[in-house]
């Protein structure tokens, strides 16, 4: 077990130093330092949760609610810090999926 944990720690260190991880971390910090980006992100998350909760409860979502969600998505896309973070997050997630796929592949052998 210790050998597996040591290997996992080594992998974690390598991943932390990878350019994709660094870019995502830097982009997330930039969003955290940008009050406008924080406001847009918070409003989007709150509204998205409201819409998802209503959908899960079977409540109809009116056009105004959907329009508001679309407006918030547009605001996110228009904010440079958020737009950059979203792109960097996608790159990071892709890397994580590739790592998981490689692990899964080896476990299936």
mmCIF file of C-alpha atoms in Angstrom:
data_model
loop_
_atom_site.group_PDB
_atom_site.id
_atom_site.type_symbol
_atom_site.label_atom_id
_atom_site.label_comp_id
_atom_site.label_asym_id
_atom_site.label_seq_id
_atom_site.Cartn_x
_atom_site.Cartn_y
_atom_site.Cartn_z
ATOM 1 C CA UNK A 1 0.000 0.000 0.000
ATOM 2 C CA UNK A 2 2.798 2.424 0.860
ATOM 3 C CA UNK A 3 4.330 1.961 -2.589
ATOM 4 C CA UNK A 4 1.015 2.865 -4.228
ATOM 5 C CA UNK A 5 0.673 5.951 -2.035
ATOM 6 C CA UNK A 6 4.238 7.002 -2.830
ATOM 7 C CA UNK A 7 3.515 6.638 -6.542
ATOM 8 C CA UNK A 8 0.315 8.665 -6.123
ATOM 9 C CA UNK A 9 2.226 11.431 -4.333
ATOM 10 C CA UNK A 10 4.796 11.513 -7.122
ATOM 11 C CA UNK A 11 2.025 11.725 -9.715
ATOM 12 C CA UNK A 12 0.354 14.494 -7.709
ATOM 13 C CA UNK A 13 3.576 16.503 -7.629
ATOM 14 C CA UNK A 14 4.066 16.049 -11.377
ATOM 15 C CA UNK A 15 0.509 17.110 -12.077
ATOM 16 C CA UNK A 16 0.824 20.161 -9.815
ATOM 17 C CA UNK A 17 3.841 21.265 -11.846
ATOM 18 C CA UNK A 18 2.210 20.648 -15.231
ATOM 19 C CA UNK A 19 1.537 23.710 -17.386
ATOM 20 C CA UNK A 20 -2.200 22.971 -17.570
ATOM 21 C CA UNK A 21 -2.511 22.816 -13.792
ATOM 22 C CA UNK A 22 -0.495 25.988 -13.360
ATOM 23 C CA UNK A 23 -2.542 27.818 -16.014
ATOM 24 C CA UNK A 24 -5.832 26.780 -14.404
ATOM 25 C CA UNK A 25 -4.608 27.766 -10.933
ATOM 26 C CA UNK A 26 -3.418 31.148 -12.211
ATOM 27 C CA UNK A 27 -6.715 31.734 -14.017
ATOM 28 C CA UNK A 28 -8.722 30.826 -10.901
ATOM 29 C CA UNK A 29 -6.634 33.272 -8.863
ATOM 30 C CA UNK A 30 -7.278 35.985 -11.444
ATOM 31 C CA UNK A 31 -11.026 35.413 -11.120
ATOM 32 C CA UNK A 32 -10.752 35.501 -7.326
ATOM 33 C CA UNK A 33 -8.987 38.869 -7.594
ATOM 34 C CA UNK A 34 -11.580 40.343 -9.988
ATOM 35 C CA UNK A 35 -14.682 41.651 -8.152
ATOM 36 C CA UNK A 36 -16.712 41.883 -11.370
ATOM 37 C CA UNK A 37 -15.867 38.301 -12.312
ATOM 38 C CA UNK A 38 -16.771 37.160 -8.800
ATOM 39 C CA UNK A 39 -20.154 38.886 -8.986
ATOM 40 C CA UNK A 40 -20.970 37.438 -12.403
ATOM 41 C CA UNK A 41 -19.881 33.956 -11.351
ATOM 42 C CA UNK A 42 -21.860 34.088 -8.096
ATOM 43 C CA UNK A 43 -25.013 35.295 -9.870
ATOM 44 C CA UNK A 44 -24.640 32.604 -12.535
ATOM 45 C CA UNK A 45 -24.116 29.829 -9.997
ATOM 46 C CA UNK A 46 -27.074 30.954 -7.887
ATOM 47 C CA UNK A 47 -29.383 31.186 -10.887
ATOM 48 C CA UNK A 48 -28.162 27.891 -12.334
ATOM 49 C CA UNK A 49 -28.851 26.170 -9.000
ATOM 50 C CA UNK A 50 -32.328 27.715 -8.900
ATOM 51 C CA UNK A 51 -33.129 26.495 -12.419
ATOM 52 C CA UNK A 52 -31.695 23.020 -11.803
ATOM 53 C CA UNK A 53 -33.599 22.677 -8.535
ATOM 54 C CA UNK A 54 -36.852 23.645 -10.235
ATOM 55 C CA UNK A 55 -36.197 21.164 -13.045
ATOM 56 C CA UNK A 56 -35.485 18.379 -10.556
ATOM 57 C CA UNK A 57 -38.762 19.121 -8.785
ATOM 58 C CA UNK A 58 -40.622 19.037 -12.076
ATOM 59 C CA UNK A 59 -41.454 22.734 -11.940
ATOM 60 C CA UNK A 60 -41.776 24.468 -15.288
ATOM 61 C CA UNK A 61 -39.046 26.993 -16.051
ATOM 62 C CA UNK A 62 -40.470 30.106 -17.647
ATOM 63 C CA UNK A 63 -38.886 31.915 -20.563
ATOM 64 C CA UNK A 64 -37.713 34.744 -18.314
ATOM 65 C CA UNK A 65 -35.702 32.372 -16.145
ATOM 66 C CA UNK A 66 -34.089 30.775 -19.186
ATOM 67 C CA UNK A 67 -33.383 34.183 -20.693
ATOM 68 C CA UNK A 68 -31.752 35.330 -17.443
ATOM 69 C CA UNK A 69 -29.543 32.228 -17.430
ATOM 70 C CA UNK A 70 -28.558 32.920 -21.033
ATOM 71 C CA UNK A 71 -27.744 36.547 -20.165
ATOM 72 C CA UNK A 72 -25.545 35.431 -17.290
ATOM 73 C CA UNK A 73 -23.766 32.942 -19.557
ATOM 74 C CA UNK A 74 -23.115 35.781 -22.022
ATOM 75 C CA UNK A 75 -21.741 37.945 -19.218
ATOM 76 C CA UNK A 76 -19.403 35.134 -18.220
ATOM 77 C CA UNK A 77 -18.191 34.744 -21.803
ATOM 78 C CA UNK A 78 -17.640 38.504 -22.055
ATOM 79 C CA UNK A 79 -15.541 38.710 -18.900
ATOM 80 C CA UNK A 80 -11.900 38.100 -19.852
ATOM 81 C CA UNK A 81 -10.923 36.551 -16.516
ATOM 82 C CA UNK A 82 -13.882 34.151 -16.475
ATOM 83 C CA UNK A 83 -13.481 33.281 -20.136
ATOM 84 C CA UNK A 84 -9.815 32.461 -19.575
ATOM 85 C CA UNK A 85 -10.592 30.392 -16.475
ATOM 86 C CA UNK A 86 -13.252 28.394 -18.321
ATOM 87 C CA UNK A 87 -10.802 27.593 -21.136
ATOM 88 C CA UNK A 88 -8.029 26.676 -18.704
ATOM 89 C CA UNK A 89 -10.427 24.550 -16.672
ATOM 90 C CA UNK A 90 -11.412 22.635 -19.807
ATOM 91 C CA UNK A 91 -7.731 21.972 -20.552
ATOM 92 C CA UNK A 92 -7.157 20.816 -16.979
ATOM 93 C CA UNK A 93 -10.207 18.537 -16.990
ATOM 94 C CA UNK A 94 -9.057 17.012 -20.282
ATOM 95 C CA UNK A 95 -5.680 16.245 -18.716
ATOM 96 C CA UNK A 96 -7.336 14.677 -15.668
ATOM 97 C CA UNK A 97 -9.533 12.522 -17.903
ATOM 98 C CA UNK A 98 -6.493 11.318 -19.828
ATOM 99 C CA UNK A 99 -4.708 10.450 -16.583
ATOM 100 C CA UNK A 100 -7.756 8.566 -15.316
ATOM 101 C CA UNK A 101 -8.068 6.725 -18.641
ATOM 102 C CA UNK A 102 -4.413 5.663 -18.425
ATOM 103 C CA UNK A 103 -4.945 4.374 -14.884
ATOM 104 C CA UNK A 104 -8.116 2.546 -15.901
ATOM 105 C CA UNK A 105 -6.333 0.998 -18.882
ATOM 106 C CA UNK A 106 -3.591 -0.405 -16.677
ATOM 107 C CA UNK A 107 -6.069 -1.737 -14.131
ATOM 108 C CA UNK A 108 -7.940 -3.650 -16.843
ATOM 109 C CA UNK A 109 -4.844 -5.587 -17.895
#
